[in-house]
PDB file of C-alpha atoms and ligand atoms in Angstrom:
ATOM      1  CA  MET A   3      40.648  15.801  25.096  1.00  0.00           C
ATOM      2  CA  CYS A   4      39.573  14.065  28.099  1.00  0.00           C
ATOM      3  CA  LYS A   5      42.461  14.361  30.765  1.00  0.00           C
ATOM      4  CA  ALA A   6      43.092  10.180  31.528  1.00  0.00           C
ATOM      5  CA  LEU A   7      43.292  10.490  35.957  1.00  0.00           C
ATOM      6  CA  VAL A   8      43.756   7.917  38.682  1.00  0.00           C
ATOM      7  CA  ALA A   9      42.696   9.016  41.936  1.00  0.00           C
ATOM      8  CA  GLY A  10      42.362   6.720  45.411  1.00  0.00           C
ATOM      9  CA  ASN A  11      40.391   7.268  48.097  1.00  0.00           C
ATOM     10  CA  TRP A  12      41.840   6.312  51.309  1.00  0.00           C
ATOM     11  CA  LYS A  13      38.105   6.925  53.159  1.00  0.00           C
ATOM     12  CA  MET A  14      39.014   6.900  57.367  1.00  0.00           C
ATOM     13  CA  HIS A  15      41.749   4.755  57.279  1.00  0.00           C
ATOM     14  CA  GLY A  16      45.517   4.596  58.688  1.00  0.00           C
ATOM     15  CA  THR A  17      47.712   6.697  60.860  1.00  0.00           C
ATOM     16  CA  THR A  18      50.359   8.999  59.652  1.00  0.00           C
ATOM     17  CA  GLY A  19      53.051   6.246  59.583  1.00  0.00           C
ATOM     18  CA  SER A  20      51.234   4.384  57.115  1.00  0.00           C
ATOM     19  CA  ALA A  21      50.237   7.270  55.242  1.00  0.00           C
ATOM     20  CA  VAL A  22      53.384   8.238  54.868  1.00  0.00           C
ATOM     21  CA  SER A  23      54.951   4.864  53.900  1.00  0.00           C
ATOM     22  CA  LEU A  24      51.958   4.541  51.302  1.00  0.00           C
ATOM     23  CA  ALA A  25      52.561   7.900  49.841  1.00  0.00           C
ATOM     24  CA  SER A  26      56.475   7.373  49.613  1.00  0.00           C
ATOM     25  CA  GLN A  27      55.798   3.998  47.632  1.00  0.00           C
ATOM     26  CA  LEU A  28      53.912   5.574  45.148  1.00  0.00           C
ATOM     27  CA  ASN A  29      56.399   8.456  44.663  1.00  0.00           C
ATOM     28  CA  GLN A  30      59.163   6.123  44.410  1.00  0.00           C
ATOM     29  CA  ASP A  31      57.345   4.190  41.156  1.00  0.00           C
ATOM     30  CA  TRP A  32      55.048   7.052  40.018  1.00  0.00           C
ATOM     31  CA  ALA A  33      56.907   9.533  37.310  1.00  0.00           C
ATOM     32  CA  GLN A  34      55.112  12.737  35.785  1.00  0.00           C
ATOM     33  CA  ASN A  35      55.208  10.805  31.972  1.00  0.00           C
ATOM     34  CA  ASN A  36      52.961   8.172  32.616  1.00  0.00           C
ATOM     35  CA  ALA A  37      49.531   8.447  30.837  1.00  0.00           C
ATOM     36  CA  ALA A  38      47.589   9.344  33.742  1.00  0.00           C
ATOM     37  CA  GLU A  39      47.569  11.903  36.309  1.00  0.00           C
ATOM     38  CA  MET A  40      47.708  10.364  40.208  1.00  0.00           C
ATOM     39  CA  ILE A  41      45.766  11.944  42.824  1.00  0.00           C
ATOM     40  CA  ILE A  42      45.413  10.599  46.245  1.00  0.00           C
ATOM     41  CA  PHE A  43      43.226  11.725  49.215  1.00  0.00           C
ATOM     42  CA  PRO A  44      44.076  11.128  52.397  1.00  0.00           C
ATOM     43  CA  PRO A  45      42.400  12.247  55.592  1.00  0.00           C
ATOM     44  CA  PHE A  46      42.595  15.567  56.563  1.00  0.00           C
ATOM     45  CA  VAL A  47      44.972  14.997  59.435  1.00  0.00           C
ATOM     46  CA  HIS A  48      47.612  12.779  56.893  1.00  0.00           C
ATOM     47  CA  ILE A  49      47.331  15.666  54.270  1.00  0.00           C
ATOM     48  CA  SER A  50      50.320  17.708  54.968  1.00  0.00           C
ATOM     49  CA  ALA A  51      52.551  14.879  56.178  1.00  0.00           C
ATOM     50  CA  VAL A  52      51.556  13.112  52.893  1.00  0.00           C
ATOM     51  CA  ARG A  53      52.471  15.998  50.837  1.00  0.00           C
ATOM     52  CA  SER A  54      55.469  16.782  52.915  1.00  0.00           C
ATOM     53  CA  VAL A  55      57.009  13.051  51.241  1.00  0.00           C
ATOM     54  CA  ILE A  56      54.806  13.481  47.726  1.00  0.00           C
ATOM     55  CA  GLY A  57      56.373  17.469  47.417  1.00  0.00           C
ATOM     56  CA  GLU A  58      55.388  19.212  44.236  1.00  0.00           C
ATOM     57  CA  GLY A  59      56.145  15.702  41.769  1.00  0.00           C
ATOM     58  CA  ALA A  60      53.905  13.919  39.695  1.00  0.00           C
ATOM     59  CA  ILE A  61      51.263  12.914  42.536  1.00  0.00           C
ATOM     60  CA  SER A  62      48.577  14.931  43.114  1.00  0.00           C
ATOM     61  CA  ILE A  63      46.917  15.460  46.399  1.00  0.00           C
ATOM     62  CA  GLY A  64      43.219  15.530  47.180  1.00  0.00           C
ATOM     63  CA  ALA A  65      40.502  16.173  49.934  1.00  0.00           C
ATOM     64  CA  GLN A  66      37.738  13.599  50.799  1.00  0.00           C
ATOM     65  CA  ASN A  67      35.292  16.666  51.584  1.00  0.00           C
ATOM     66  CA  ILE A  68      34.540  19.897  51.903  1.00  0.00           C
ATOM     67  CA  SER A  69      32.676  22.432  53.712  1.00  0.00           C
ATOM     68  CA  GLN A  70      30.241  24.258  51.800  1.00  0.00           C
ATOM     69  CA  TYR A  71      31.226  27.571  53.715  1.00  0.00           C
ATOM     70  CA  SER A  72      33.694  29.495  53.013  1.00  0.00           C
ATOM     71  CA  ASP A  73      35.111  30.892  56.605  1.00  0.00           C
ATOM     72  CA  GLY A  74      33.744  31.519  60.081  1.00  0.00           C
ATOM     73  CA  ALA A  75      32.268  29.677  62.963  1.00  0.00           C
ATOM     74  CA  TYR A  76      31.591  25.996  61.471  1.00  0.00           C
ATOM     75  CA  THR A  77      33.118  23.741  64.230  1.00  0.00           C
ATOM     76  CA  GLY A  78      34.793  20.640  62.212  1.00  0.00           C
ATOM     77  CA  GLU A  79      34.577  22.110  58.867  1.00  0.00           C
ATOM     78  CA  VAL A  80      37.190  22.344  56.766  1.00  0.00           C
ATOM     79  CA  SER A  81      37.417  25.295  53.872  1.00  0.00           C
ATOM     80  CA  ALA A  82      38.419  25.340  50.750  1.00  0.00           C
ATOM     81  CA  GLU A  83      40.930  27.742  51.374  1.00  0.00           C
ATOM     82  CA  MET A  84      42.411  25.548  54.220  1.00  0.00           C
ATOM     83  CA  LEU A  85      43.021  22.975  51.542  1.00  0.00           C
ATOM     84  CA  LEU A  86      44.518  24.873  49.148  1.00  0.00           C
ATOM     85  CA  ASP A  87      46.995  26.138  51.452  1.00  0.00           C
ATOM     86  CA  GLN A  88      47.790  22.422  52.154  1.00  0.00           C
ATOM     87  CA  GLY A  89      48.762  22.026  48.716  1.00  0.00           C
ATOM     88  CA  CYS A  90      45.425  20.111  47.664  1.00  0.00           C
ATOM     89  CA  LYS A  91      44.270  20.618  43.871  1.00  0.00           C
ATOM     90  CA  TYR A  92      41.273  18.535  44.449  1.00  0.00           C
ATOM     91  CA  VAL A  93      38.118  17.522  46.429  1.00  0.00           C
ATOM     92  CA  LEU A  94      36.056  14.878  46.141  1.00  0.00           C
ATOM     93  CA  VAL A  95      32.195  16.138  46.482  1.00  0.00           C
ATOM     94  CA  GLY A  96      29.236  14.220  46.719  1.00  0.00           C
ATOM     95  CA  HIS A  97      30.539  10.576  47.432  1.00  0.00           C
ATOM     96  CA  SER A  98      27.749   7.970  48.310  1.00  0.00           C
ATOM     97  CA  GLU A  99      29.357   7.178  51.427  1.00  0.00           C
ATOM     98  CA  ARG A 100      28.672  10.773  52.440  1.00  0.00           C
ATOM     99  CA  ARG A 101      25.600  10.954  50.719  1.00  0.00           C
ATOM    100  CA  ALA A 102      23.970   7.719  52.182  1.00  0.00           C
ATOM    101  CA  VAL A 103      26.065   8.156  55.770  1.00  0.00           C
ATOM    102  CA  MET A 104      26.369  11.785  56.439  1.00  0.00           C
ATOM    103  CA  GLY A 105      22.880  12.800  54.779  1.00  0.00           C
ATOM    104  CA  GLU A 106      24.049  15.230  51.964  1.00  0.00           C
ATOM    105  CA  SER A 107      21.636  16.048  49.953  1.00  0.00           C
ATOM    106  CA  ASP A 108      22.023  17.044  45.601  1.00  0.00           C
ATOM    107  CA  GLN A 109      21.909  20.910  46.516  1.00  0.00           C
ATOM    108  CA  MET A 110      24.315  20.571  49.602  1.00  0.00           C
ATOM    109  CA  VAL A 111      26.852  18.584  47.430  1.00  0.00           C
ATOM    110  CA  ALA A 112      25.886  21.437  44.582  1.00  0.00           C
ATOM    111  CA  LYS A 113      27.266  24.300  47.184  1.00  0.00           C
ATOM    112  CA  LYS A 114      30.291  22.225  47.789  1.00  0.00           C
ATOM    113  CA  PHE A 115      31.360  22.031  44.317  1.00  0.00           C
ATOM    114  CA  LYS A 116      30.514  25.160  43.536  1.00  0.00           C
ATOM    115  CA  VAL A 117      32.919  26.721  46.807  1.00  0.00           C
ATOM    116  CA  ALA A 118      35.733  24.308  45.613  1.00  0.00           C
ATOM    117  CA  GLN A 119      34.971  25.214  42.349  1.00  0.00           C
ATOM    118  CA  ASP A 120      35.351  28.895  42.697  1.00  0.00           C
ATOM    119  CA  SER A 121      38.304  28.914  45.080  1.00  0.00           C
ATOM    120  CA  GLY A 122      40.455  27.166  42.636  1.00  0.00           C
ATOM    121  CA  LEU A 123      40.257  23.659  43.259  1.00  0.00           C
ATOM    122  CA  THR A 124      39.070  20.841  40.902  1.00  0.00           C
ATOM    123  CA  PRO A 125      36.148  18.949  42.008  1.00  0.00           C
ATOM    124  CA  ILE A 126      35.619  15.510  41.493  1.00  0.00           C
ATOM    125  CA  LEU A 127      31.479  14.865  41.859  1.00  0.00           C
ATOM    126  CA  CYS A 128      30.424  11.470  42.646  1.00  0.00           C
ATOM    127  CA  VAL A 129      27.309   9.786  41.507  1.00  0.00           C
ATOM    128  CA  GLY A 130      25.355   6.977  41.173  1.00  0.00           C
ATOM    129  CA  GLU A 131      22.571   5.163  41.831  1.00  0.00           C
ATOM    130  CA  SER A 132      21.788   2.474  44.839  1.00  0.00           C
ATOM    131  CA  LEU A 133      20.839  -1.554  43.400  1.00  0.00           C
ATOM    132  CA  LYS A 134      17.311  -0.700  43.962  1.00  0.00           C
ATOM    133  CA  GLN A 135      17.191   2.316  41.942  1.00  0.00           C
ATOM    134  CA  ARG A 136      18.940   0.043  39.608  1.00  0.00           C
ATOM    135  CA  GLN A 137      16.641  -3.220  39.663  1.00  0.00           C
ATOM    136  CA  GLN A 138      14.072  -0.339  39.255  1.00  0.00           C
ATOM    137  CA  GLY A 139      15.502   0.764  35.951  1.00  0.00           C
ATOM    138  CA  GLU A 140      15.917   4.520  37.985  1.00  0.00           C
ATOM    139  CA  THR A 141      20.123   4.452  37.035  1.00  0.00           C
ATOM    140  CA  VAL A 142      20.188   6.939  34.094  1.00  0.00           C
ATOM    141  CA  ALA A 143      17.599   8.847  35.675  1.00  0.00           C
ATOM    142  CA  VAL A 144      19.110   8.955  39.261  1.00  0.00           C
ATOM    143  CA  VAL A 145      22.541   9.825  38.014  1.00  0.00           C
ATOM    144  CA  SER A 146      21.019  12.422  35.809  1.00  0.00           C
ATOM    145  CA  ALA A 147      19.397  14.700  38.905  1.00  0.00           C
ATOM    146  CA  GLN A 148      22.420  14.499  40.390  1.00  0.00           C
ATOM    147  CA  ILE A 149      24.183  16.279  37.865  1.00  0.00           C
ATOM    148  CA  ASP A 150      21.473  18.526  37.017  1.00  0.00           C
ATOM    149  CA  ALA A 151      21.101  19.703  40.702  1.00  0.00           C
ATOM    150  CA  VAL A 152      24.906  20.589  40.255  1.00  0.00           C
ATOM    151  CA  ILE A 153      24.415  22.272  36.622  1.00  0.00           C
ATOM    152  CA  GLU A 154      21.534  24.373  38.399  1.00  0.00           C
ATOM    153  CA  LEU A 155      23.621  25.695  40.807  1.00  0.00           C
ATOM    154  CA  VAL A 156      27.133  26.237  38.614  1.00  0.00           C
ATOM    155  CA  GLY A 157      25.567  26.302  34.959  1.00  0.00           C
ATOM    156  CA  LEU A 158      26.387  23.643  32.463  1.00  0.00           C
ATOM    157  CA  SER A 159      29.973  25.099  31.280  1.00  0.00           C
ATOM    158  CA  ASN A 160      31.572  25.037  34.685  1.00  0.00           C
ATOM    159  CA  VAL A 161      30.564  21.241  35.435  1.00  0.00           C
ATOM    160  CA  CYS A 162      32.029  20.370  32.447  1.00  0.00           C
ATOM    161  CA  ARG A 163      35.328  21.983  33.224  1.00  0.00           C
ATOM    162  CA  ALA A 164      35.128  19.361  37.042  1.00  0.00           C
ATOM    163  CA  VAL A 165      35.775  15.763  36.350  1.00  0.00           C
ATOM    164  CA  ILE A 166      32.881  13.611  37.115  1.00  0.00           C
ATOM    165  CA  ALA A 167      32.808  10.199  39.047  1.00  0.00           C
ATOM    166  CA  TYR A 168      29.900   7.212  38.157  1.00  0.00           C
ATOM    167  CA  GLU A 169      29.986   5.717  41.077  1.00  0.00           C
ATOM    168  CA  PRO A 170      27.324   3.008  41.356  1.00  0.00           C
ATOM    169  CA  VAL A 171      26.695   2.168  45.431  1.00  0.00           C
ATOM    170  CA  TRP A 172      25.940  -1.651  45.338  1.00  0.00           C
ATOM    171  CA  ALA A 173      29.346  -1.986  44.086  1.00  0.00           C
ATOM    172  CA  ILE A 174      31.469   0.402  46.414  1.00  0.00           C
ATOM    173  CA  GLY A 175      33.259  -1.418  48.730  1.00  0.00           C
ATOM    174  CA  THR A 176      31.218  -4.640  47.625  1.00  0.00           C
ATOM    175  CA  GLY A 177      33.453  -6.814  45.546  1.00  0.00           C
ATOM    176  CA  GLU A 178      30.927  -6.450  42.924  1.00  0.00           C
ATOM    177  CA  THR A 179      31.858  -3.925  39.873  1.00  0.00           C
ATOM    178  CA  ALA A 180      29.492  -3.049  37.274  1.00  0.00           C
ATOM    179  CA  SER A 181      30.511  -4.171  34.329  1.00  0.00           C
ATOM    180  CA  PRO A 182      32.359  -2.823  31.964  1.00  0.00           C
ATOM    181  CA  GLN A 183      28.926  -2.525  29.453  1.00  0.00           C
ATOM    182  CA  GLN A 184      27.275  -0.921  32.468  1.00  0.00           C
ATOM    183  CA  ALA A 185      29.331   1.081  33.368  1.00  0.00           C
ATOM    184  CA  GLN A 186      29.828   2.292  29.766  1.00  0.00           C
ATOM    185  CA  GLN A 187      26.278   2.730  28.986  1.00  0.00           C
ATOM    186  CA  VAL A 188      26.125   5.105  32.250  1.00  0.00           C
ATOM    187  CA  HIS A 189      29.402   6.973  31.069  1.00  0.00           C
ATOM    188  CA  HIS A 190      27.658   7.662  27.502  1.00  0.00           C
ATOM    189  CA  ALA A 191      24.484   8.813  29.410  1.00  0.00           C
ATOM    190  CA  ILE A 192      26.129  11.601  31.138  1.00  0.00           C
ATOM    191  CA  ARG A 193      28.493  12.305  28.108  1.00  0.00           C
ATOM    192  CA  ALA A 194      25.177  13.451  26.138  1.00  0.00           C
ATOM    193  CA  GLN A 195      23.841  15.187  28.962  1.00  0.00           C
ATOM    194  CA  LEU A 196      26.709  17.100  29.270  1.00  0.00           C
ATOM    195  CA  GLY A 197      26.219  17.991  25.499  1.00  0.00           C
ATOM    196  CA  GLU A 198      29.266  19.341  23.127  1.00  0.00           C
ATOM    197  CA  ALA A 199      30.827  20.913  26.119  1.00  0.00           C
ATOM    198  CA  GLY A 200      31.014  17.883  28.086  1.00  0.00           C
ATOM    199  CA  ARG A 201      33.215  15.840  24.675  1.00  0.00           C
ATOM    200  CA  SER A 202      36.606  16.788  26.863  1.00  0.00           C
ATOM    201  CA  THR A 203      34.872  16.226  30.199  1.00  0.00           C
ATOM    202  CA  THR A 204      37.172  13.529  32.462  1.00  0.00           C
ATOM    203  CA  LEU A 205      34.248  10.504  33.143  1.00  0.00           C
ATOM    204  CA  LEU A 206      35.927   8.532  35.968  1.00  0.00           C
ATOM    205  CA  TYR A 207      34.396   4.693  36.946  1.00  0.00           C
ATOM    206  CA  GLY A 208      34.520   3.960  40.866  1.00  0.00           C
ATOM    207  CA  GLY A 209      33.214   0.913  42.606  1.00  0.00           C
ATOM    208  CA  SER A 210      35.326  -1.869  43.522  1.00  0.00           C
ATOM    209  CA  VAL A 211      37.647  -1.511  40.851  1.00  0.00           C
ATOM    210  CA  LYS A 212      41.266  -4.095  41.079  1.00  0.00           C
ATOM    211  CA  ALA A 213      44.223  -4.824  38.961  1.00  0.00           C
ATOM    212  CA  SER A 214      42.203  -7.781  37.508  1.00  0.00           C
ATOM    213  CA  ASN A 215      39.245  -6.058  36.439  1.00  0.00           C
ATOM    214  CA  ALA A 216      40.674  -2.396  35.267  1.00  0.00           C
ATOM    215  CA  ALA A 217      42.033  -3.067  32.086  1.00  0.00           C
ATOM    216  CA  GLU A 218      38.652  -3.449  30.480  1.00  0.00           C
ATOM    217  CA  LEU A 219      36.971  -0.693  31.821  1.00  0.00           C
ATOM    218  CA  PHE A 220      39.079   1.831  31.374  1.00  0.00           C
ATOM    219  CA  ALA A 221      39.269   0.147  27.492  1.00  0.00           C
ATOM    220  CA  GLN A 222      35.744   2.189  27.003  1.00  0.00           C
ATOM    221  CA  PRO A 223      35.612   5.024  25.228  1.00  0.00           C
ATOM    222  CA  ASP A 224      33.757   6.746  27.417  1.00  0.00           C
ATOM    223  CA  ILE A 225      35.841   5.916  30.818  1.00  0.00           C
ATOM    224  CA  ASN A 226      39.241   8.510  31.274  1.00  0.00           C
ATOM    225  CA  GLY A 227      40.550   6.824  34.467  1.00  0.00           C
ATOM    226  CA  GLY A 228      39.109   5.631  37.914  1.00  0.00           C
ATOM    227  CA  LEU A 229      38.439   6.390  40.593  1.00  0.00           C
ATOM    228  CA  VAL A 230      39.965   3.804  43.367  1.00  0.00           C
ATOM    229  CA  GLY A 231      38.865   3.157  46.907  1.00  0.00           C
ATOM    230  CA  GLY A 232      39.960  -0.007  48.746  1.00  0.00           C
ATOM    231  CA  ALA A 233      42.232  -1.028  46.365  1.00  0.00           C
ATOM    232  CA  SER A 234      44.179   2.129  46.494  1.00  0.00           C
ATOM    233  CA  LEU A 235      45.657   1.413  50.147  1.00  0.00           C
ATOM    234  CA  GLU A 236      47.887  -1.178  48.213  1.00  0.00           C
ATOM    235  CA  ALA A 237      51.082   0.627  47.076  1.00  0.00           C
ATOM    236  CA  ASP A 238      51.521  -1.910  44.375  1.00  0.00           C
ATOM    237  CA  GLU A 239      47.942  -2.998  43.087  1.00  0.00           C
ATOM    238  CA  PHE A 240      47.076   0.723  42.974  1.00  0.00           C
ATOM    239  CA  LEU A 241      50.024   1.119  40.449  1.00  0.00           C
ATOM    240  CA  ASN A 242      48.952  -1.621  38.309  1.00  0.00           C
ATOM    241  CA  ILE A 243      45.726  -0.479  37.875  1.00  0.00           C
ATOM    242  CA  ALA A 244      47.003   3.365  37.572  1.00  0.00           C
ATOM    243  CA  LYS A 245      49.503   1.947  34.551  1.00  0.00           C
ATOM    244  CA  LEU A 246      46.535   0.268  32.731  1.00  0.00           C
ATOM    245  CA  ILE A 247      44.629   3.463  32.214  1.00  0.00           C
ATOM    246  CA  GLU A 248      46.160   5.170  28.595  1.00  0.00           C
ATOM    247  CA  ALA A 249      46.131   9.080  28.147  1.00  0.00           C
TER     248      ALA A 249
HETATM  249  C1  LIG B  29      35.341   4.442  46.125  1.00  0.00           C
HETATM  250  O1  LIG B  29      35.211   5.063  47.830  1.00  0.00           O
HETATM  251  O2  LIG B  29      35.173   5.487  45.997  1.00  0.00           O
HETATM  252  C2  LIG B  29      35.039   3.319  46.114  1.00  0.00           C
HETATM  253  C3  LIG B  29      35.204   3.171  44.728  1.00  0.00           C
HETATM  254  O3  LIG B  29      35.718   2.687  46.361  1.00  0.00           O
HETATM  255  P1  LIG B  29      36.019   0.920  46.055  1.00  0.00           P
HETATM  256  O4  LIG B  29      36.715   1.093  45.041  1.00  0.00           O
HETATM  257  O5  LIG B  29      36.774   0.136  47.540  1.00  0.00           O
HETATM  258  O6  LIG B  29      34.715   0.088  45.743  1.00  0.00           O
END
């Protein structure tokens, strides 16, 4: 069975104080017996402080990025081992902001996926098409090529052990959400691409998810939860979204 997840990507926002305050508000409300597992992705520099607030409880911590290298003279990079040492269980790879702004290629994303998974972290592989690609009818081809690049490096069964987040680029941070039907169509195509081995792979939807649109999205048969950016910075809104996920 697919694991139900709700993930909050805090991006490059906040201070130690605001991160700790947000984490403690979430921690007070979120219990282990909720249907979904909650994961928060603070900036690297706030992970340690956030972890001291949430401890080993109901909320898991992830990192927003990881180095493709395991150790050595790579100034400014953060390795898988460092993330594990900080208590991370998950890591985002291939977020569209990193692909577009930092120039991460499909191949680099695949290397990051491998290094994360080999170390014991669970990668959340983010995929999605631009507005132009959607308008040109290339959505499924783009998403499928992004997933294929990872399959080529690590094999299908390892991709199926991870989590995949479909995040249409035109819906991220824009207030524009894919309709439940548009999202389900792509999730269905991803599920078909993964075949039998992907029947229990967790597929998340991301892109301007809010409490007001989450229920319909999460009701789709191939959507197992959400990756939430902006709305995860407000405790009440994020908790309301999270509670709409059914196991
Ligand atoms: C994201 O950053 O992954 C995201 C989905 O952002 P937002 O919810 O703000 O669109």
